[in-house]
Tab-separated table of C-alpha atoms in Angstrom:
chain	number	residue	atom	x	y	z
A	1	ASP	CA	151.858	-171.206	57.712
A	2	GLU	CA	150.890	-170.862	54.031
A	3	THR	CA	149.371	-167.389	54.495
A	4	SER	CA	152.564	-166.059	56.132
A	5	GLU	CA	154.691	-167.534	53.366
A	6	ASN	CA	152.525	-165.855	50.715
A	7	VAL	CA	152.757	-162.501	52.477
A	8	ALA	CA	156.532	-162.833	52.806
A	9	SER	CA	156.805	-163.820	49.151
A	10	GLU	CA	154.768	-160.799	48.095
A	11	GLU	CA	156.955	-158.510	50.235
A	12	VAL	CA	160.158	-159.910	48.688
A	13	SER	CA	158.622	-159.599	45.233
A	14	GLY	CA	157.717	-155.982	45.972
A	15	ILE	CA	161.263	-155.232	47.156
A	16	ASN	CA	162.758	-156.833	44.034
A	17	LYS	CA	160.430	-154.798	41.821
A	18	SER	CA	161.449	-151.609	43.639
A	19	ILE	CA	165.144	-152.427	43.229
A	20	ALA	CA	164.636	-153.216	39.547
A	21	TYR	CA	162.701	-149.961	39.119
A	22	VAL	CA	165.523	-147.960	40.748
A	23	ASP	CA	168.117	-149.715	38.561
A	24	ILE	CA	166.136	-148.925	35.417
A	25	ARG	CA	165.858	-145.283	36.458
A	26	SER	CA	169.588	-145.050	37.199
A	27	ASN	CA	170.466	-146.707	33.908
A	28	ALA	CA	168.174	-144.336	32.014
A	29	TYR	CA	169.752	-141.256	33.584
A	30	ASN	CA	173.254	-142.637	33.060
A	31	LEU	CA	172.382	-143.327	29.439
A	32	VAL	CA	171.610	-139.640	28.963
A	33	LEU	CA	174.833	-138.683	30.773
A	34	GLY	CA	176.673	-141.075	28.458
A	35	LEU	CA	175.217	-139.246	25.463
A	36	TYR	CA	176.471	-135.954	26.901
A	37	ARG	CA	179.883	-137.573	27.399
A	38	ASP	CA	180.057	-138.654	23.764
A	39	SER	CA	178.729	-135.371	22.403
A	40	ASN	CA	181.005	-132.779	20.815
A	41	LYS	CA	178.721	-129.906	21.784
A	42	VAL	CA	180.368	-127.437	24.166
A	43	ASN	CA	177.169	-126.907	26.187
A	44	ASP	CA	176.542	-130.573	26.921
A	45	GLY	CA	179.019	-130.508	29.784
A	46	THR	CA	176.815	-127.931	31.504
A	47	ASN	CA	173.736	-130.025	30.714
A	48	ALA	CA	175.367	-133.092	32.251
A	49	ILE	CA	176.240	-131.166	35.425
A	50	GLY	CA	172.626	-130.029	35.741
A	51	LEU	CA	171.289	-133.562	35.373
A	52	LEU	CA	173.797	-134.963	37.864
A	53	GLN	CA	172.894	-132.229	40.356
A	54	ARG	CA	169.244	-133.301	40.184
A	55	MET	CA	170.334	-136.829	41.097
A	56	VAL	CA	172.474	-135.551	43.974
A	57	ASP	CA	169.621	-133.370	45.269
A	58	ALA	CA	167.339	-136.409	45.232
A	59	GLY	CA	169.506	-137.860	47.983
A	60	ASN	CA	168.300	-135.127	50.331
A	61	GLN	CA	164.636	-135.902	49.655
A	62	SER	CA	162.278	-138.652	50.688
A	63	PRO	CA	161.452	-141.305	48.072
A	64	GLU	CA	158.038	-139.674	47.529
A	65	GLU	CA	159.578	-136.237	46.962
A	66	ARG	CA	162.120	-137.476	44.414
A	67	LYS	CA	159.457	-137.960	41.742
A	68	GLY	CA	161.330	-140.834	40.152
A	69	VAL	CA	164.747	-139.160	40.090
A	70	PRO	CA	167.372	-141.823	41.023
A	71	LEU	CA	170.414	-141.334	43.212
A	72	PRO	CA	173.746	-140.913	41.370
A	73	THR	CA	176.074	-143.852	40.849
A	74	GLU	CA	179.806	-144.055	40.264
A	75	GLN	CA	179.077	-144.130	36.540
A	76	SER	CA	177.012	-140.943	36.825
A	77	PHE	CA	180.019	-139.010	38.095
A	78	GLU	CA	182.421	-140.616	35.610
A	79	TYR	CA	180.254	-139.729	32.596
A	80	THR	CA	179.602	-136.189	33.817
A	81	ILE	CA	183.299	-135.503	34.339
A	82	MET	CA	184.102	-136.893	30.893
A	83	SER	CA	181.506	-134.579	29.350
A	84	LEU	CA	183.633	-131.597	30.452
A	85	ALA	CA	186.323	-132.463	27.902
A	86	ASN	CA	184.554	-130.436	25.195
A	87	MET	CA	183.795	-127.316	27.235
A	88	SER	CA	185.139	-124.161	25.594
A	89	ASN	CA	186.455	-122.754	28.880
A	90	ALA	CA	189.366	-124.998	29.901
A	91	GLU	CA	189.844	-123.428	33.327
A	92	LYS	CA	186.165	-123.827	34.205
A	93	ALA	CA	186.128	-127.419	32.937
A	94	ILE	CA	189.004	-128.438	35.188
A	95	GLN	CA	187.560	-126.577	38.171
A	96	GLU	CA	184.226	-128.330	37.662
A	97	ALA	CA	185.926	-131.726	37.380
A	98	GLY	CA	187.670	-131.132	40.701
A	99	ARG	CA	184.422	-129.965	42.286
A	100	LEU	CA	182.611	-133.103	41.092
A	101	ILE	CA	185.331	-135.289	42.614
A	102	GLN	CA	184.752	-133.541	45.941
A	103	LEU	CA	180.976	-133.793	45.509
A	104	MET	CA	181.281	-137.543	45.024
A	105	GLN	CA	183.392	-137.815	48.168
A	106	ASP	CA	180.612	-136.042	50.053
A	107	GLN	CA	178.060	-138.710	49.108
A	108	SER	CA	177.516	-141.052	52.052
A	109	ASP	CA	176.669	-144.033	49.855
A	110	LEU	CA	179.500	-143.617	47.308
A	111	GLN	CA	183.288	-143.758	47.300
A	112	THR	CA	185.515	-142.146	44.721
A	113	SER	CA	186.900	-144.730	42.316
A	114	VAL	CA	189.818	-145.045	39.941
A	115	SER	CA	187.534	-144.708	36.901
A	116	VAL	CA	186.314	-141.302	38.092
A	117	TYR	CA	189.858	-140.074	38.710
A	118	ASN	CA	190.950	-141.416	35.317
A	119	ALA	CA	188.129	-139.394	33.768
A	120	TYR	CA	189.525	-136.336	35.597
A	121	ILE	CA	192.998	-136.879	34.086
A	122	THR	CA	191.445	-137.441	30.655
A	123	VAL	CA	189.702	-134.060	30.870
A	124	CYS	CA	192.991	-132.399	31.877
A	125	ASN	CA	194.770	-134.009	28.920
A	126	ARG	CA	192.146	-132.620	26.566
A	127	GLN	CA	191.796	-129.154	28.097
A	128	LEU	CA	195.483	-128.520	28.885
A	129	HIS	CA	196.906	-130.056	25.711
A	130	GLY	CA	200.213	-128.359	24.875
A	131	LYS	CA	200.322	-126.333	28.101
A	132	SER	CA	203.158	-126.520	30.607
A	133	GLN	CA	200.877	-126.964	33.642
A	134	LEU	CA	199.459	-130.251	32.327
A	135	HIS	CA	202.401	-132.267	33.662
A	136	ASP	CA	202.099	-130.849	37.181
A	137	LYS	CA	198.296	-131.139	37.243
A	138	ALA	CA	198.381	-134.806	36.223
A	139	LEU	CA	200.970	-135.528	38.923
A	140	GLU	CA	198.842	-133.687	41.476
A	141	ILE	CA	195.868	-135.938	40.678
A	142	LEU	CA	198.083	-139.046	40.761
A	143	ASP	CA	199.412	-138.087	44.202
A	144	GLU	CA	195.852	-137.505	45.443
A	145	MET	CA	194.812	-140.945	44.212
A	146	THR	CA	197.795	-142.586	45.874
A	147	GLU	CA	197.046	-140.879	49.189
A	148	ARG	CA	193.318	-141.615	49.049
A	149	GLY	CA	194.039	-145.211	48.099
A	150	LYS	CA	195.522	-145.779	51.559
A	151	THR	CA	192.015	-145.680	53.046
A	152	ASN	CA	189.987	-146.410	49.908
A	153	PRO	CA	191.629	-149.066	47.683
A	154	LYS	CA	189.064	-148.384	44.927
A	155	ALA	CA	190.736	-145.008	44.330
A	156	SER	CA	194.279	-146.381	43.972
A	157	PRO	CA	195.962	-145.735	40.593
A	158	ASP	CA	195.760	-148.587	38.086
A	159	PRO	CA	197.770	-149.202	34.877
A	160	GLU	CA	195.338	-147.015	32.923
A	161	THR	CA	196.024	-144.154	35.362
A	162	LEU	CA	199.776	-144.399	34.835
A	163	ALA	CA	199.305	-144.502	31.053
A	164	LEU	CA	197.133	-141.376	31.204
A	165	VAL	CA	199.753	-139.508	33.242
A	166	MET	CA	202.404	-140.615	30.734
A	167	LYS	CA	200.156	-139.182	28.041
A	168	ALA	CA	200.055	-135.918	29.992
A	169	CYS	CA	203.870	-135.921	29.995
A	170	SER	CA	203.945	-136.342	26.224
A	171	LEU	CA	201.394	-133.547	25.660
A	172	SER	CA	202.827	-131.038	28.133
A	173	GLU	CA	205.149	-128.391	26.725
A	174	HIS	CA	206.985	-128.120	30.019
A	175	ASP	CA	210.292	-126.236	30.083
A	176	ASP	CA	211.938	-128.758	32.398
A	177	HIS	CA	212.318	-131.573	29.864
A	178	ALA	CA	214.508	-133.661	32.184
A	179	ARG	CA	211.817	-133.624	34.859
A	180	VAL	CA	209.077	-134.638	32.435
A	181	ILE	CA	211.066	-137.518	30.933
A	182	ALA	CA	212.004	-138.656	34.440
A	183	THR	CA	208.317	-138.749	35.444
A	184	ALA	CA	207.305	-140.753	32.383
A	185	SER	CA	210.244	-143.151	32.786
A	186	ARG	CA	209.402	-143.739	36.455
A	187	LEU	CA	205.786	-144.565	35.639
A	188	PHE	CA	206.756	-146.792	32.721
A	189	SER	CA	209.223	-148.674	34.955
A	190	SER	CA	206.448	-149.147	37.507
A	191	LEU	CA	204.341	-150.855	34.835
A	192	GLU	CA	207.299	-152.980	33.716
A	193	GLU	CA	207.799	-154.193	37.286
A	194	ARG	CA	204.250	-155.557	37.291
A	195	GLU	CA	204.971	-157.789	34.303
A	196	PRO	CA	205.902	-161.410	35.080
A	197	SER	CA	208.078	-161.766	31.961
A	198	GLU	CA	209.613	-159.845	29.043
A	199	THR	CA	206.863	-161.038	26.716
A	200	SER	CA	203.796	-160.557	28.934
A	201	ALA	CA	201.307	-157.692	28.599
A	202	SER	CA	199.181	-157.677	31.744
A	203	ALA	CA	200.005	-154.149	32.972
A	204	LEU	CA	201.731	-152.594	29.975
A	205	THR	CA	199.559	-151.676	26.990
A	206	ASP	CA	200.225	-150.458	23.471
A	207	ARG	CA	199.070	-147.004	24.606
A	208	ALA	CA	201.675	-146.985	27.405
A	209	TYR	CA	204.405	-147.761	24.859
A	210	TYR	CA	203.120	-145.121	22.458
A	211	TYR	CA	202.968	-142.416	25.139
A	212	MET	CA	206.444	-143.328	26.389
A	213	MET	CA	207.851	-143.174	22.843
A	214	LYS	CA	206.064	-139.882	22.226
A	215	CYS	CA	207.397	-138.468	25.483
A	216	VAL	CA	210.945	-139.457	24.544
A	217	ASP	CA	210.463	-137.826	21.148
A	218	ALA	CA	209.205	-134.582	22.728
A	219	HIS	CA	211.438	-134.256	25.774
A	220	HIS	CA	214.624	-136.307	25.367
A	221	ALA	CA	217.780	-134.157	25.059
A	222	THR	CA	219.327	-134.191	21.577
A	223	ASP	CA	222.393	-131.967	21.890
A	224	GLU	CA	225.968	-133.138	21.442
A	225	ILE	CA	226.748	-133.204	25.157
A	226	ASP	CA	223.755	-135.375	26.065
A	227	ASP	CA	224.345	-137.905	23.253
A	228	PRO	CA	222.590	-136.947	20.002
A	229	SER	CA	221.581	-140.545	19.245
A	230	GLY	CA	220.064	-141.172	22.675
A	231	LYS	CA	216.524	-140.302	21.634
A	232	LYS	CA	216.584	-142.535	18.594
A	233	ASP	CA	218.148	-145.439	20.481
A	234	ARG	CA	215.550	-145.253	23.250
A	235	ILE	CA	212.633	-145.209	20.803
A	236	GLU	CA	214.098	-148.205	18.971
A	237	GLU	CA	214.489	-150.024	22.278
A	238	LEU	CA	210.878	-149.320	23.224
A	239	PHE	CA	209.658	-150.459	19.810
A	240	SER	CA	211.583	-153.716	20.123
A	241	GLU	CA	210.066	-154.354	23.563
A	242	ALA	CA	206.549	-153.507	22.341
A	243	CYS	CA	206.857	-156.065	19.539
A	244	GLN	CA	208.039	-158.752	21.955
A	245	ARG	CA	204.972	-158.138	24.105
A	246	GLY	CA	202.553	-158.158	21.154
A	247	LEU	CA	201.896	-154.422	21.533
A	248	CYS	CA	202.939	-153.069	18.134
A	249	SER	CA	199.882	-150.911	17.443
A	250	ALA	CA	199.480	-148.579	14.484
A	251	SER	CA	200.556	-145.660	16.706
A	252	VAL	CA	203.652	-147.472	18.008
A	253	LEU	CA	204.602	-148.431	14.466
A	254	GLU	CA	204.153	-144.878	13.191
A	255	MET	CA	206.201	-143.381	16.031
A	256	PHE	CA	209.035	-145.799	15.271
A	257	ARG	CA	208.855	-145.020	11.558
A	258	LYS	CA	209.175	-141.271	12.256
A	259	SER	CA	212.303	-141.869	14.319
A	260	VAL	CA	214.451	-143.853	11.876
A	261	SER	CA	215.446	-143.729	8.237
A	262	GLU	CA	213.417	-145.618	5.666
A	263	GLU	CA	216.281	-148.081	5.238
A	264	GLU	CA	216.455	-148.756	8.973
A	265	TYR	CA	212.695	-149.096	9.113
A	266	THR	CA	212.681	-151.722	6.341
A	267	ILE	CA	215.587	-153.610	7.903
A	268	THR	CA	213.724	-153.791	11.204
A	269	VAL	CA	210.123	-154.508	10.175
A	270	GLY	CA	210.503	-155.784	6.596
A	271	LYS	CA	207.710	-155.468	4.048
A	272	GLY	CA	204.251	-156.975	3.961
A	273	ARG	CA	202.198	-158.273	6.841
A	274	LEU	CA	203.298	-157.709	10.441
A	275	ALA	CA	204.112	-160.802	12.469
A	276	ASP	CA	201.031	-162.038	14.326
A	277	LYS	CA	202.844	-162.154	17.647
A	278	TRP	CA	203.780	-158.459	17.313
A	279	ILE	CA	200.111	-157.434	17.381
A	280	ALA	CA	198.648	-160.168	19.598
A	281	ASN	CA	197.806	-157.988	22.615
A	282	ILE	CA	196.808	-154.667	21.045
A	283	LYS	CA	193.869	-152.751	22.503
A	284	GLY	CA	194.238	-149.537	20.493
A	285	PRO	CA	194.275	-148.864	16.719
A	286	ARG	CA	195.630	-151.870	14.884
A	287	ALA	CA	197.892	-152.080	11.831
A	288	LEU	CA	198.274	-155.374	9.990
A	289	TYR	CA	200.928	-154.339	7.476
A	290	THR	CA	204.307	-152.668	7.774
A	291	ASP	CA	203.038	-149.584	5.937
A	292	GLY	CA	200.674	-148.975	8.862
A	293	SER	CA	197.502	-150.082	7.059
A	294	ARG	CA	194.975	-152.793	7.798
A	295	GLY	CA	195.006	-154.129	4.261
A	296	GLY	CA	193.333	-153.304	0.995
A	297	ALA	CA	194.060	-153.557	-2.705
A	298	GLY	CA	197.408	-155.098	-3.521
A	299	LYS	CA	197.908	-156.538	-0.048
A	300	HIS	CA	198.957	-160.119	0.515
A	301	ALA	CA	198.278	-162.293	3.491
A	302	ARG	CA	201.827	-163.674	3.483
A	303	ARG	CA	204.664	-161.764	5.059
A	304	LYS	CA	207.628	-160.770	2.851
A	305	GLY	CA	211.192	-159.672	3.388
A	306	LYS	CA	211.340	-159.770	7.168
A	307	SER	CA	211.100	-163.033	9.051
A	308	THR	CA	210.437	-162.943	12.761
A	309	SER	CA	213.072	-165.636	13.326
A	310	ASP	CA	216.028	-163.463	12.248
A	311	TRP	CA	214.734	-160.182	13.714
A	312	ALA	CA	216.862	-160.437	16.848
A	313	LYS	CA	219.963	-161.126	14.736
A	314	LYS	CA	219.355	-158.157	12.417
A	315	LYS	CA	218.466	-155.917	15.348
A	316	LYS	CA	221.784	-156.817	17.004
A	317	GLU	CA	223.649	-156.046	13.795
A	318	VAL	CA	221.990	-152.629	13.626
A	319	ASP	CA	222.747	-151.946	17.297
A	320	ASP	CA	226.391	-153.021	16.870
A	321	ARG	CA	226.789	-150.787	13.819
A	322	ARG	CA	225.350	-147.793	15.652
A	323	GLY	CA	227.541	-148.499	18.663
A	324	GLN	CA	230.632	-148.519	16.457
A	325	GLN	CA	229.536	-145.271	14.806
A	326	ARG	CA	229.258	-143.619	18.220
A	327	LYS	CA	232.693	-144.863	19.201
A	328	ASP	CA	234.191	-143.585	15.927
A	329	LYS	CA	232.563	-140.204	16.477
A	330	LYS	CA	233.924	-139.936	20.010
A	331	ALA	CA	237.391	-140.949	18.813
A	332	LYS	CA	237.244	-138.302	16.091
A	333	LYS	CA	236.242	-135.619	18.601
A	334	PHE	CA	239.047	-136.733	20.956
A	335	PHE	CA	241.627	-136.613	18.156
A	336	LYS	CA	240.382	-133.180	17.069
A	337	LYS	CA	240.653	-131.911	20.639
A	338	LYS	CA	244.223	-133.221	20.912
A	339	MET	CA	245.158	-131.535	17.649
A	340	ASN	CA	243.764	-128.211	18.892
A	341	VAL	CA	245.770	-128.486	22.113
A	342	ALA	CA	248.942	-129.310	20.171
A	343	ASN	CA	248.482	-126.281	17.944
């Protein structure tokens, strides 16, 4: 009857108001945690942990006892872990990040997610920058995600995860350079395999290309035995691929520029504005001109010197010339060796 319908409507309305109230509370607490995440103050990581703990403790209390404190969400844990990046004690920060991952797993109404694990790797990259253990720690987290993803797909590594581990490879001053470059190459290949074509950019990002180039620059062998031009050739190859996929960010462009001579740089990219298709899919810092800038006084909208139509031709000419130089060098070394034996 009409009375029953009104009562039911009021009950539903009351439930919706309660849900909205809880959402507002959660958003308010997460907003504060987000401020701690974005803060550069070393103590805000501790403050974030304290606030998150209040939310966790609320889960063990009745609604009346909580006094308006909401239960934590996935975002609550992600923001709190990210806030540890600025802690002054690196060892404590990483220990706390691992503890928070476990704490989230202990919550009956939450499952660990890829965003929370990615935050964990981000903290490691910040706190272990330049340390040899960064490579192994990032791999340890990646392996944990892969294993947990078998029962919880939300925790499976995504392209951002692989890019972050590649970043760890580039930042780690590990003694086993071959192992580090092999790890980064394996992850990069995994992203390449997800691409439907040589020009797509659905899994690969400009950051992935930058970290791979940086890793090659830091860890690729450069001695005579291991081919002295190998590092340079690989960076040029990566740059060429990044441009084809529209992923030539300011960082990718700068890494390429550091790896070649000024003449080679000009031959490859020309002068003036970068081709639109080179920068079509960038998510990171963007450069619009070949000098790495976004424009300014004296800049022209039109592109000069380097046309995109003849890039492949000029790139092949450069590659052929370098290939011949390597052959000439090997022939010279062979002839010198023969002369030494004869003498």
